[in-house]
mmCIF file with all atom_site columns, C-alpha atoms in Angstrom:
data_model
loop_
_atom_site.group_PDB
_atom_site.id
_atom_site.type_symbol
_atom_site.label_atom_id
_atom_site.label_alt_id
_atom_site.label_comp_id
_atom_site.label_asym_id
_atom_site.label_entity_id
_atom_site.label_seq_id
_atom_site.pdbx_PDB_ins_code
_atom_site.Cartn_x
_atom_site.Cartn_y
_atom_site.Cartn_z
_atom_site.occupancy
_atom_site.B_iso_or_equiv
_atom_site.pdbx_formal_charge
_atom_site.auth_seq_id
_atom_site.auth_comp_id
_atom_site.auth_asym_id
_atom_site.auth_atom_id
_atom_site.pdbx_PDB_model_num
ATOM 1   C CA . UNK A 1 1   ? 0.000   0.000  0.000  1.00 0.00 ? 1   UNK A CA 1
ATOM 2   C CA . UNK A 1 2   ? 1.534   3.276  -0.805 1.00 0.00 ? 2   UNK A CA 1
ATOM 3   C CA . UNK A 1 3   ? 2.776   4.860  1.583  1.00 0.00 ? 3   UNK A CA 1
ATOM 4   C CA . UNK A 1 4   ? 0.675   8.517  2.564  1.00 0.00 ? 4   UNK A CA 1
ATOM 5   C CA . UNK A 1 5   ? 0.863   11.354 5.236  1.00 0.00 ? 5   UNK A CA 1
ATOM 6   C CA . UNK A 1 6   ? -2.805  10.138 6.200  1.00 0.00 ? 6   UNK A CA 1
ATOM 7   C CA . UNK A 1 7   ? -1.549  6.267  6.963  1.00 0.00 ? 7   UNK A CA 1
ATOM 8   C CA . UNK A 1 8   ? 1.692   7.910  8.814  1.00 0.00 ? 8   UNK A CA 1
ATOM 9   C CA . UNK A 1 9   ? -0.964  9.836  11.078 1.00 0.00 ? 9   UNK A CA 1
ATOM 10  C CA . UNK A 1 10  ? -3.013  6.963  11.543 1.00 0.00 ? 10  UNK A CA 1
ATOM 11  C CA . UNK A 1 11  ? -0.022  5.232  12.464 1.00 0.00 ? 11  UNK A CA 1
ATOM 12  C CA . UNK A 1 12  ? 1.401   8.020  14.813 1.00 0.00 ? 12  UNK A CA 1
ATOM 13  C CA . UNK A 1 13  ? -2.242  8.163  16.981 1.00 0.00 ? 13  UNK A CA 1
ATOM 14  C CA . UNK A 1 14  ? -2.149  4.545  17.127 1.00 0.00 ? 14  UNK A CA 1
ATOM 15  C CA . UNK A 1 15  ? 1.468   4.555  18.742 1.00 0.00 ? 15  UNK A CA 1
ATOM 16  C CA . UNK A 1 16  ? 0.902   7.826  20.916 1.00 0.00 ? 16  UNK A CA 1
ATOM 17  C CA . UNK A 1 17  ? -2.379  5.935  22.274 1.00 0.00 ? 17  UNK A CA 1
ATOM 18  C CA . UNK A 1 18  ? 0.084   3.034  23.247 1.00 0.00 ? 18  UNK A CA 1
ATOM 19  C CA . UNK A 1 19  ? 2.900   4.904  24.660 1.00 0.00 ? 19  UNK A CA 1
ATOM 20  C CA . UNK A 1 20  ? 2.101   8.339  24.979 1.00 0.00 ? 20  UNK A CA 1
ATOM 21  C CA . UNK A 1 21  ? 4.268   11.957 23.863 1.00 0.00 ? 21  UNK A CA 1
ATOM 22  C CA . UNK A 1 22  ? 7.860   10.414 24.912 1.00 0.00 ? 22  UNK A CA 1
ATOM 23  C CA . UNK A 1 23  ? 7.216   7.186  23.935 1.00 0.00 ? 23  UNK A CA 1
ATOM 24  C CA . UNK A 1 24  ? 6.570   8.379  20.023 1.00 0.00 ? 24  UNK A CA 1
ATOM 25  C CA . UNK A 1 25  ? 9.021   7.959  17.580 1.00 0.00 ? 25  UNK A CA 1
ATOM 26  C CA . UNK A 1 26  ? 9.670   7.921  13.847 1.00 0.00 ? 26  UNK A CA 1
ATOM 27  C CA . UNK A 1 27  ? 11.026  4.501  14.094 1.00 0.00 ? 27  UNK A CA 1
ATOM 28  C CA . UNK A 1 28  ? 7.688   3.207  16.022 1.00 0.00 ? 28  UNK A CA 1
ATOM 29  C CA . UNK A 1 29  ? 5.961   5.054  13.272 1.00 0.00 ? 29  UNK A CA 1
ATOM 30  C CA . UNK A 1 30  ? 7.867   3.358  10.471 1.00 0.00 ? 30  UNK A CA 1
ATOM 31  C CA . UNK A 1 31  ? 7.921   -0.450 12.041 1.00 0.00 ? 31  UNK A CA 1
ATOM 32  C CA . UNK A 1 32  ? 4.205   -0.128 12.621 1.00 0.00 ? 32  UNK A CA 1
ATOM 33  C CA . UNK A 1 33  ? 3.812   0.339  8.744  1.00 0.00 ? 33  UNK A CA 1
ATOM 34  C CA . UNK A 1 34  ? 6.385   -2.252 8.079  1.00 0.00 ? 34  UNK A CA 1
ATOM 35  C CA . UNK A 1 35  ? 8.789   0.298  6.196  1.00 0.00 ? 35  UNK A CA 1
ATOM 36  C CA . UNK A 1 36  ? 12.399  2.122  7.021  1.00 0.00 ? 36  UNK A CA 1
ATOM 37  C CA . UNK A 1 37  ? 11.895  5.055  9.313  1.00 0.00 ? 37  UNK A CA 1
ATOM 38  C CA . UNK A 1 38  ? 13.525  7.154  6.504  1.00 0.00 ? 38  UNK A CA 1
ATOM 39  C CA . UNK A 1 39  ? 10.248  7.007  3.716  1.00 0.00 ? 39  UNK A CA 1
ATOM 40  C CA . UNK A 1 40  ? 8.459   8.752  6.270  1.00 0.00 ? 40  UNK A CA 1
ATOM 41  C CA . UNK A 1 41  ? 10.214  11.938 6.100  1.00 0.00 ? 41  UNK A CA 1
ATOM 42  C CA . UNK A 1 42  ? 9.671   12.692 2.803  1.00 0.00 ? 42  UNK A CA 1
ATOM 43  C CA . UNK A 1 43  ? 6.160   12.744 3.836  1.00 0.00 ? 43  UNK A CA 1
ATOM 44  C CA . UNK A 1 44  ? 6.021   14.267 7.299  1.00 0.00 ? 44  UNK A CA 1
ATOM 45  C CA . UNK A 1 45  ? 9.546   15.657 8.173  1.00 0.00 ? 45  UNK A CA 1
ATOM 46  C CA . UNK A 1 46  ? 9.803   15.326 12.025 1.00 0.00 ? 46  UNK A CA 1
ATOM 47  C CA . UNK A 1 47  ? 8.206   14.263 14.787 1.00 0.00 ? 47  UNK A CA 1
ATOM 48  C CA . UNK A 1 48  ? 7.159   17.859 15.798 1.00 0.00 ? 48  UNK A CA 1
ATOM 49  C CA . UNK A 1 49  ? 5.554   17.850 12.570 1.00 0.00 ? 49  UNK A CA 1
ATOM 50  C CA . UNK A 1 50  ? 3.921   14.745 12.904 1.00 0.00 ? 50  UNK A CA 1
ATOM 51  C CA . UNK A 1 51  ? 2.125   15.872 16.495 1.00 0.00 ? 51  UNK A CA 1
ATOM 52  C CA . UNK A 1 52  ? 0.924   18.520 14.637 1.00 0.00 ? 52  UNK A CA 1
ATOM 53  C CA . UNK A 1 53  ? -0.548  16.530 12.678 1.00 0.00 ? 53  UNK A CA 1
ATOM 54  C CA . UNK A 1 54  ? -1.995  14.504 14.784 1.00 0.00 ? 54  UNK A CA 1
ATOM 55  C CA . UNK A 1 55  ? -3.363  17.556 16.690 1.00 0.00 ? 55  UNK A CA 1
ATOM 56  C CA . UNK A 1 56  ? -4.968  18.715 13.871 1.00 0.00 ? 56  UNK A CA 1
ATOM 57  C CA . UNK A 1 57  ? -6.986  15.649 13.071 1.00 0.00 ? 57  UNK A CA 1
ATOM 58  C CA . UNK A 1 58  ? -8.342  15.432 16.423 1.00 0.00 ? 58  UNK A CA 1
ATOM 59  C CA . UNK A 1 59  ? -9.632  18.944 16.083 1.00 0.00 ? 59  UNK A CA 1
ATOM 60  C CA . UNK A 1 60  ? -10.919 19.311 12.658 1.00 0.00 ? 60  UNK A CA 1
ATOM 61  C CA . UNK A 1 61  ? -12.635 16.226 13.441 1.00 0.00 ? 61  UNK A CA 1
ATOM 62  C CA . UNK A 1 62  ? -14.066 18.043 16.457 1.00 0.00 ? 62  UNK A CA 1
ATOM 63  C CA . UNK A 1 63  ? -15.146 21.091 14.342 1.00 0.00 ? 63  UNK A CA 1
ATOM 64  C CA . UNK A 1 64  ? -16.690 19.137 12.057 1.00 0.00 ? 64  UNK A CA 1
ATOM 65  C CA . UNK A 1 65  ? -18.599 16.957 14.479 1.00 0.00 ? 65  UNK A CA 1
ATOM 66  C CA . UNK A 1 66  ? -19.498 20.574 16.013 1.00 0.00 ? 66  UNK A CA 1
ATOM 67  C CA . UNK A 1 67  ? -20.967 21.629 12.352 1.00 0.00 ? 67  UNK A CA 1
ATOM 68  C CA . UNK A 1 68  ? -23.103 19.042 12.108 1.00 0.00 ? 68  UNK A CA 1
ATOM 69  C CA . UNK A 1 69  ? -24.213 19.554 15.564 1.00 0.00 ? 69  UNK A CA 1
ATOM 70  C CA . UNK A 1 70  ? -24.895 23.032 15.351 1.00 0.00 ? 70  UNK A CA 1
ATOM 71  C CA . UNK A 1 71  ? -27.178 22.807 11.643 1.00 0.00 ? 71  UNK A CA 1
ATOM 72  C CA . UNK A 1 72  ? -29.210 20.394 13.124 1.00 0.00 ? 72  UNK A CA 1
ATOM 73  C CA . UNK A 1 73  ? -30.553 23.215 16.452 1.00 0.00 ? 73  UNK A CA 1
ATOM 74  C CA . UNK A 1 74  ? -33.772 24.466 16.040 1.00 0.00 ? 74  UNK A CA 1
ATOM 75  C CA . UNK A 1 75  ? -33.429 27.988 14.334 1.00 0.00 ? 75  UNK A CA 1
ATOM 76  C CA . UNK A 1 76  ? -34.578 29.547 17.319 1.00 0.00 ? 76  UNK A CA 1
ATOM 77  C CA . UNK A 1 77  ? -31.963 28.332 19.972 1.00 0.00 ? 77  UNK A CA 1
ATOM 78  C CA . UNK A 1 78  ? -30.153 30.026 21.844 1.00 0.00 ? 78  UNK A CA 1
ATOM 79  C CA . UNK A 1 79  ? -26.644 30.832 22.707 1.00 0.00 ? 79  UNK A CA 1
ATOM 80  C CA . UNK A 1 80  ? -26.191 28.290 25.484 1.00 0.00 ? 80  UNK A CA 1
ATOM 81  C CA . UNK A 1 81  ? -27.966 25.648 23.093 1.00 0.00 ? 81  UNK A CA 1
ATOM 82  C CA . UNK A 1 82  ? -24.860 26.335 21.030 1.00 0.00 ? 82  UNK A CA 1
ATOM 83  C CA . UNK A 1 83  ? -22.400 26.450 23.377 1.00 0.00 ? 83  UNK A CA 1
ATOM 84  C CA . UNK A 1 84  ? -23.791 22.747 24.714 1.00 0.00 ? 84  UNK A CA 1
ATOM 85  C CA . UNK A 1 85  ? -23.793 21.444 21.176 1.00 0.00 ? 85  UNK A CA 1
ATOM 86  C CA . UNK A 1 86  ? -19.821 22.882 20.606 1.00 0.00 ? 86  UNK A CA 1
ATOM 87  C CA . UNK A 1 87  ? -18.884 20.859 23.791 1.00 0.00 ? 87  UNK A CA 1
ATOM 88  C CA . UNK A 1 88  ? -21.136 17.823 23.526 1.00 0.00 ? 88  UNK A CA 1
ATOM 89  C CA . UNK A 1 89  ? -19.506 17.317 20.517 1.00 0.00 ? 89  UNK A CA 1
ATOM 90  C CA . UNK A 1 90  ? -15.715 18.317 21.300 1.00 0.00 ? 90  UNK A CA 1
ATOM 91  C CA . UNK A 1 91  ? -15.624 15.983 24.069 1.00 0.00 ? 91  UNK A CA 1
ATOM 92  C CA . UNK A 1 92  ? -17.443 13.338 22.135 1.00 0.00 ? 92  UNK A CA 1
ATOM 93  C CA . UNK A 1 93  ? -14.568 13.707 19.249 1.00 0.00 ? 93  UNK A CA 1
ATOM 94  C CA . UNK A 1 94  ? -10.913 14.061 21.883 1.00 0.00 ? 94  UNK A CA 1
ATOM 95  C CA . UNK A 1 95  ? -12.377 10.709 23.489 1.00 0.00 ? 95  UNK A CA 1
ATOM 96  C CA . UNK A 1 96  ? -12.558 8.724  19.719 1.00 0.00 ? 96  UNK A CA 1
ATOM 97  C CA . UNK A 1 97  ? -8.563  8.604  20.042 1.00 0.00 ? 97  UNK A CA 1
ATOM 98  C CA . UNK A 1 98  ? -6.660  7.356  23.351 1.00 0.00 ? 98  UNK A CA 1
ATOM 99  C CA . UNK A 1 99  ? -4.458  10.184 24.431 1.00 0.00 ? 99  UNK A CA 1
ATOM 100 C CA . UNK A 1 100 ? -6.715  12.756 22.457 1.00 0.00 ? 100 UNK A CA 1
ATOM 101 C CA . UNK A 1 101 ? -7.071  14.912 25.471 1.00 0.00 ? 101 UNK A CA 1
ATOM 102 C CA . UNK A 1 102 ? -3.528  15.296 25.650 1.00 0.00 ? 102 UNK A CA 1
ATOM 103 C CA . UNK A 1 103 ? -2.987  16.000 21.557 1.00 0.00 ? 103 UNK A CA 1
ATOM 104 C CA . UNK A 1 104 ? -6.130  18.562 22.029 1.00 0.00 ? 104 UNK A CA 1
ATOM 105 C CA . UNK A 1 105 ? -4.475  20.373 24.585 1.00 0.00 ? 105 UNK A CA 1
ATOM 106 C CA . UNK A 1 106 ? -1.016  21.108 22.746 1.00 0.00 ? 106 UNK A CA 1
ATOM 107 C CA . UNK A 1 107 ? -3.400  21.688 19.509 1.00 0.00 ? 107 UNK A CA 1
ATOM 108 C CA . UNK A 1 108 ? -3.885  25.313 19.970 1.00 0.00 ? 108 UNK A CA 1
ATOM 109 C CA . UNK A 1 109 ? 0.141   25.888 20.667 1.00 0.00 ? 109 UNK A CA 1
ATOM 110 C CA . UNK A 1 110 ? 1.214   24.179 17.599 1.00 0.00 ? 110 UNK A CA 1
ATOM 111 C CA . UNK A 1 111 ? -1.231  26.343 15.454 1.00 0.00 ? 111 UNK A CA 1
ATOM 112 C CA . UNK A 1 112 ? -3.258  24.300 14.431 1.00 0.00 ? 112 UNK A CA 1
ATOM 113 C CA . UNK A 1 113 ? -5.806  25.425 12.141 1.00 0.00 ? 113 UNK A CA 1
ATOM 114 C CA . UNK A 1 114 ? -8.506  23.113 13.620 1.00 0.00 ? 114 UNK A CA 1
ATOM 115 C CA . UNK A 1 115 ? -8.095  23.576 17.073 1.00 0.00 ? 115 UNK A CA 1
ATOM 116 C CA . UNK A 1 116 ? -8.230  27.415 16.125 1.00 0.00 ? 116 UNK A CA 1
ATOM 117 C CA . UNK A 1 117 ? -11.031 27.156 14.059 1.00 0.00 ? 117 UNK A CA 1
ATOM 118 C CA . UNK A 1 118 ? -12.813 25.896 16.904 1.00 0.00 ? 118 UNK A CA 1
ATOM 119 C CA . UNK A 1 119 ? -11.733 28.658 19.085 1.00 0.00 ? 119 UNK A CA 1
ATOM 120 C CA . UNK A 1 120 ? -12.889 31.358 16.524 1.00 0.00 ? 120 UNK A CA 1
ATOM 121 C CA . UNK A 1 121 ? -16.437 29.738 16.800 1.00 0.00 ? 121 UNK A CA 1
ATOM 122 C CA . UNK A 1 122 ? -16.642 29.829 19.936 1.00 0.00 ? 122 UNK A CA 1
ATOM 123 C CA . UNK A 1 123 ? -15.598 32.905 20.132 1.00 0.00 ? 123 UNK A CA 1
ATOM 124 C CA . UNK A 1 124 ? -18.009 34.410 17.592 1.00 0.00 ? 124 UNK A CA 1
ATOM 125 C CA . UNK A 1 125 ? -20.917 32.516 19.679 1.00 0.00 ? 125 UNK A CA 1
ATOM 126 C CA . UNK A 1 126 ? -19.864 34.111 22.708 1.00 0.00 ? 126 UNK A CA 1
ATOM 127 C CA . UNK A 1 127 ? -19.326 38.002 21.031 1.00 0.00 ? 127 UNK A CA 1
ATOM 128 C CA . UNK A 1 128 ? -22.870 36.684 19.089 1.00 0.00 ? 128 UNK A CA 1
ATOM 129 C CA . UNK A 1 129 ? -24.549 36.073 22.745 1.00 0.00 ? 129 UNK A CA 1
ATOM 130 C CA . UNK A 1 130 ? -23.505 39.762 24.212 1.00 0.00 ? 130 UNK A CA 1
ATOM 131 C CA . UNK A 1 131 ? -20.222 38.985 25.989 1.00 0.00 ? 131 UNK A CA 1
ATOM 132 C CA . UNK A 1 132 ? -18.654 41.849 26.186 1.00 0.00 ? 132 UNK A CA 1
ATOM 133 C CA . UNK A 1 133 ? -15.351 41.794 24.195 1.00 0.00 ? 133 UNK A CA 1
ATOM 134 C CA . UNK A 1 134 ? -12.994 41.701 26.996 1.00 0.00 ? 134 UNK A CA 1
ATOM 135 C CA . UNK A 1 135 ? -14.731 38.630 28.529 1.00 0.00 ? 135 UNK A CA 1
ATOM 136 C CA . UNK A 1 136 ? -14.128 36.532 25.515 1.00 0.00 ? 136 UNK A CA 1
ATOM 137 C CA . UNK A 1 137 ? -11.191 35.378 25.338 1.00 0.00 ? 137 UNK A CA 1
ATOM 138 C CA . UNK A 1 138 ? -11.131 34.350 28.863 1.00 0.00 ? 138 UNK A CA 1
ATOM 139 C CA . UNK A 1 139 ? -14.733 32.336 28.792 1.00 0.00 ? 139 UNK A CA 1
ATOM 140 C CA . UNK A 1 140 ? -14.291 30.843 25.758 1.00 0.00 ? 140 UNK A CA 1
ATOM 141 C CA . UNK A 1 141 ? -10.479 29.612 26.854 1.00 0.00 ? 141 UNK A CA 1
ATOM 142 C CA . UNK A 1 142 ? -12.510 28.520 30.664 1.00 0.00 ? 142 UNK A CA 1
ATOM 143 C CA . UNK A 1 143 ? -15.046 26.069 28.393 1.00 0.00 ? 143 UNK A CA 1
ATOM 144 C CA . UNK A 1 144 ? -12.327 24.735 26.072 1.00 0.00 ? 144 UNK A CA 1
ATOM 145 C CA . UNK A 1 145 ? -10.073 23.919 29.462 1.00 0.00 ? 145 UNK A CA 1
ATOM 146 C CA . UNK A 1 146 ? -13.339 22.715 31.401 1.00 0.00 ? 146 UNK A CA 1
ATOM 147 C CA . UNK A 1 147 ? -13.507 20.133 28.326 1.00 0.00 ? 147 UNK A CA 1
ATOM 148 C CA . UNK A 1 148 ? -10.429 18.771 27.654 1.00 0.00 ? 148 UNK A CA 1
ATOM 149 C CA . UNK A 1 149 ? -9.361  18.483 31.832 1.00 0.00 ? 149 UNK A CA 1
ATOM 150 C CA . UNK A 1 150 ? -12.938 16.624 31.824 1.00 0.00 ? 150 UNK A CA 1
ATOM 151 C CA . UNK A 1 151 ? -11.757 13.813 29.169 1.00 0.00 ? 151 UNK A CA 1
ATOM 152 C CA . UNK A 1 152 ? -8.076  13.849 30.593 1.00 0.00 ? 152 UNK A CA 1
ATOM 153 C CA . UNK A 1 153 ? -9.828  12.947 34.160 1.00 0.00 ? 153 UNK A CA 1
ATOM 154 C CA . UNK A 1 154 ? -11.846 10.381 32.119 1.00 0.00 ? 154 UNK A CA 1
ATOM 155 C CA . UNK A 1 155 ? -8.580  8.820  30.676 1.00 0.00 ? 155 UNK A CA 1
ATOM 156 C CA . UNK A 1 156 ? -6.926  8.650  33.678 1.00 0.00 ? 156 UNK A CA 1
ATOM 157 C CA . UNK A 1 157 ? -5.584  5.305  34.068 1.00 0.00 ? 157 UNK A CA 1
ATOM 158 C CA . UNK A 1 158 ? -6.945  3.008  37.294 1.00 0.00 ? 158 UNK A CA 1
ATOM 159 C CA . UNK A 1 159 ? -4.989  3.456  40.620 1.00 0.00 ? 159 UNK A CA 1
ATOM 160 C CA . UNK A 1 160 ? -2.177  0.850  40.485 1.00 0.00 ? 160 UNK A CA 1
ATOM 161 C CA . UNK A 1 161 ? -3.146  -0.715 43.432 1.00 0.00 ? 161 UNK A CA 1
ATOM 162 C CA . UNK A 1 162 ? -6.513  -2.816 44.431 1.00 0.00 ? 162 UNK A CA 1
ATOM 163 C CA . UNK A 1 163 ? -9.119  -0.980 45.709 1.00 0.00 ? 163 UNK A CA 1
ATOM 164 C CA . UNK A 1 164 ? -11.071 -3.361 48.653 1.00 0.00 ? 164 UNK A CA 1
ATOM 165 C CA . UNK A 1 165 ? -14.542 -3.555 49.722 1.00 0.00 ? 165 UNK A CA 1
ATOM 166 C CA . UNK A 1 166 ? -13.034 -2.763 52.970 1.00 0.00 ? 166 UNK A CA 1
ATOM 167 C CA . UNK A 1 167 ? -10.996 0.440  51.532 1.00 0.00 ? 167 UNK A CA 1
ATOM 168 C CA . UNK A 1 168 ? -14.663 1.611  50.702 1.00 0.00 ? 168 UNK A CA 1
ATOM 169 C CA . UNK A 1 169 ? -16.833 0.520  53.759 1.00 0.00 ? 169 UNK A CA 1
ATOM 170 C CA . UNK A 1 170 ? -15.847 3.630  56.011 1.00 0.00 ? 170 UNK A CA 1
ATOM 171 C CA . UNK A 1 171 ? -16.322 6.370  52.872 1.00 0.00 ? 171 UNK A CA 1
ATOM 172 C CA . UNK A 1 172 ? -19.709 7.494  53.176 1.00 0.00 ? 172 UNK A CA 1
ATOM 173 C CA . UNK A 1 173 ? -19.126 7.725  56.853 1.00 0.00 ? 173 UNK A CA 1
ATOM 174 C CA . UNK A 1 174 ? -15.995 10.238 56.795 1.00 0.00 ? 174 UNK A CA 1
ATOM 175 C CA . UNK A 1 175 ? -16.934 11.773 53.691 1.00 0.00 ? 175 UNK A CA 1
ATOM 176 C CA . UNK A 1 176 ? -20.495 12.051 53.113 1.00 0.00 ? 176 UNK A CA 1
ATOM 177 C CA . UNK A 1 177 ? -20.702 14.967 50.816 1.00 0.00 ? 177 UNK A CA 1
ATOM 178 C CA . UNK A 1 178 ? -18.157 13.848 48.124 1.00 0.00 ? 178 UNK A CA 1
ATOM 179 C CA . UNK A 1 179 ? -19.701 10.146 48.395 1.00 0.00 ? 179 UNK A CA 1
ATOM 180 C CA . UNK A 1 180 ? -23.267 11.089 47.288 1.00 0.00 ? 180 UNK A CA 1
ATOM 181 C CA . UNK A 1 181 ? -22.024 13.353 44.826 1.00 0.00 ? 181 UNK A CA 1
ATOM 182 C CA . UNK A 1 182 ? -20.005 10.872 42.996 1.00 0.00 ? 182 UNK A CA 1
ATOM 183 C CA . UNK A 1 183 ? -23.164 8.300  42.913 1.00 0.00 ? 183 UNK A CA 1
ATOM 184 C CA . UNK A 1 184 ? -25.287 11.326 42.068 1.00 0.00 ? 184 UNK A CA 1
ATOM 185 C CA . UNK A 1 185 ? -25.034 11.431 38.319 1.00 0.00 ? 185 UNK A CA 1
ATOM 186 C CA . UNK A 1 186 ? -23.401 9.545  35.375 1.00 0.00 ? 186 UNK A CA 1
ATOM 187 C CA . UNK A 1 187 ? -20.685 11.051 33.671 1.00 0.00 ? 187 UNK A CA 1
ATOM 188 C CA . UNK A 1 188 ? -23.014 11.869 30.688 1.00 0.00 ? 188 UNK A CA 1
ATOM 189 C CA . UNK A 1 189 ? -25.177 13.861 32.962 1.00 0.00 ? 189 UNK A CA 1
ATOM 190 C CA . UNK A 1 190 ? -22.599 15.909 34.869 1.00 0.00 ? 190 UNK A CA 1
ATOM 191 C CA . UNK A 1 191 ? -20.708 16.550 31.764 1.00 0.00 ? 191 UNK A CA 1
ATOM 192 C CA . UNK A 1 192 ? -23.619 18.557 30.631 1.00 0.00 ? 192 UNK A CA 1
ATOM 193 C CA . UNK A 1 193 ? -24.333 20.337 34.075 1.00 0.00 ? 193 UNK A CA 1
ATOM 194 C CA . UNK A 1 194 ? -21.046 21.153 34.145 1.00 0.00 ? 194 UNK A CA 1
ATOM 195 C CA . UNK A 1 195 ? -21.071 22.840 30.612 1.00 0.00 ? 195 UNK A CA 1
ATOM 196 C CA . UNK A 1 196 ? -24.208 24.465 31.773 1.00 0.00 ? 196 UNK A CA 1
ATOM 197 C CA . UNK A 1 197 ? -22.949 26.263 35.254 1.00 0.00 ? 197 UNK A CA 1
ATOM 198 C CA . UNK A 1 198 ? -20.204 27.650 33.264 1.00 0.00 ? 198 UNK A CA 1
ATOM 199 C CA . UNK A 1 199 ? -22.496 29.276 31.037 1.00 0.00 ? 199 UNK A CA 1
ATOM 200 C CA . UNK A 1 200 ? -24.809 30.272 33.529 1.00 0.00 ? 200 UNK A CA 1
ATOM 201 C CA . UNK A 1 201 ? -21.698 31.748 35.172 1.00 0.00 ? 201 UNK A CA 1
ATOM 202 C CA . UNK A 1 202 ? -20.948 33.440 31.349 1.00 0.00 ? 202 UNK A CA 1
ATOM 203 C CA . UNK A 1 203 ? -24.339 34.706 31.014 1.00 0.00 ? 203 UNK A CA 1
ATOM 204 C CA . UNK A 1 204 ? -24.015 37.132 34.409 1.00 0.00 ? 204 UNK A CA 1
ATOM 205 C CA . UNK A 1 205 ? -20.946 39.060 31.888 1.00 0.00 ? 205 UNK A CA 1
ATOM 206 C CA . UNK A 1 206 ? -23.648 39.865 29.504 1.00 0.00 ? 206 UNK A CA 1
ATOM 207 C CA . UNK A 1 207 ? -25.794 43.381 30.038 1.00 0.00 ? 207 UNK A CA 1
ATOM 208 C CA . UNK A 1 208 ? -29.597 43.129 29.359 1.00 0.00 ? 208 UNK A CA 1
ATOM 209 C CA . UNK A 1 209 ? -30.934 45.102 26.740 1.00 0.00 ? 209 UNK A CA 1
ATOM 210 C CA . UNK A 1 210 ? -31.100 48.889 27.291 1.00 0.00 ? 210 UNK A CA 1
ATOM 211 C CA . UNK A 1 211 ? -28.514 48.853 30.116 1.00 0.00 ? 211 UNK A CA 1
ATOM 212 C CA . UNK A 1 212 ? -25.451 51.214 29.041 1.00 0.00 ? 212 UNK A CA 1
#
């Protein structure tokens, strides 16, 4: 099969999602397509440039999934509607790929054109909604964080030791609070209340109509 920049990314998740950032390498790249590490420069010159590449995908997938998302509302949704659909669909996209919380994350720093895409989105449905223009940056940056820190605690691996029915029997006791909140709601469920307190939080920056 001839040998692409689209099978050396496909390659390149599938090793990052097996060994992580430092465990990447060219040569990993090139023996998991069965050819010598130096055909893949002629394609993708670095590793550097390979991340980025990686990054990318992972967020022009996410736009793209958000695109969809958003044509589909009801024409007479509103900005928080939009907002939910942007981050349903973000998170829904970073946790297709192992590891895609961490490629999401760098995305924006290796200027990639997806991950800003997505930012100058949510950006315009934030200006769109009445935040004032020096709020913007900073609540559209909070619900971008909120997301990907939400998928990186969801790929978190297990604790490497056992965890006993005894370890657990004296919880609700000493900790009642944080015990009945973490049986309270599936992840789907606080995922979305989540989204939605920050934007309740967003909405107090915006000035009702007629107030100067």
């Amino acid at each position: 099969m001839k040998l692409t920049a689209d099978r050396i990314i496909d390659a390149g998740m599938a090793v990052f999602a097996e060994s992580g950032y430092h465990g990447l390498s060219m040569r990993q790249v090139a023996e998991r397509l069965d050819v010598h590490a130096g055909s893949l420069y002629y394609h993708v010159p670095s590793k550097s440039a390979l991340l980025q590449l990686m990054a990318d995908r992972v967020a022009r997938q996410a736009y793209d999934a958000g695109s969809a998302a958003l044509a589909a509302l009801p024409d007479q949704s509103d900005w928080k509607t939009a907002i939910e659909a942007q981050a349903v669909t973000l998170r829904q996209s970073i946790r297709r790929h192992r590891g895609g919380a961490v490629m999401f994350a760098d995305s924006p720093k290796m200027l990639s054109s997806g991950a800003l895409s997505l930012m100058e989105r949510l950006l315009h449905t934030l200006r769109d909604a009445g935040v004032p223009d020096e709020h913007l940056t900073i609540a559209a940056d909070t619900l971008l964080s909120h997301i990907t820190g939400y998928v990186l605690q969801e790929e978190s691996e297990s604790p490497a030791l056992p965890v006993t029915a005894e370890d657990v029997a004296g919880l609700p006791e000493r900790f009642p609070l944080t015990v009945a909140a973490v049986a309270a709601y599936d992840q789907e469920e606080k995922f979305l209340r989540s989204v939605r307190m920050l934007c309740a939080g967003i909405g107090t920056l915006i000035e009702p109509p007629g107030v100067a």
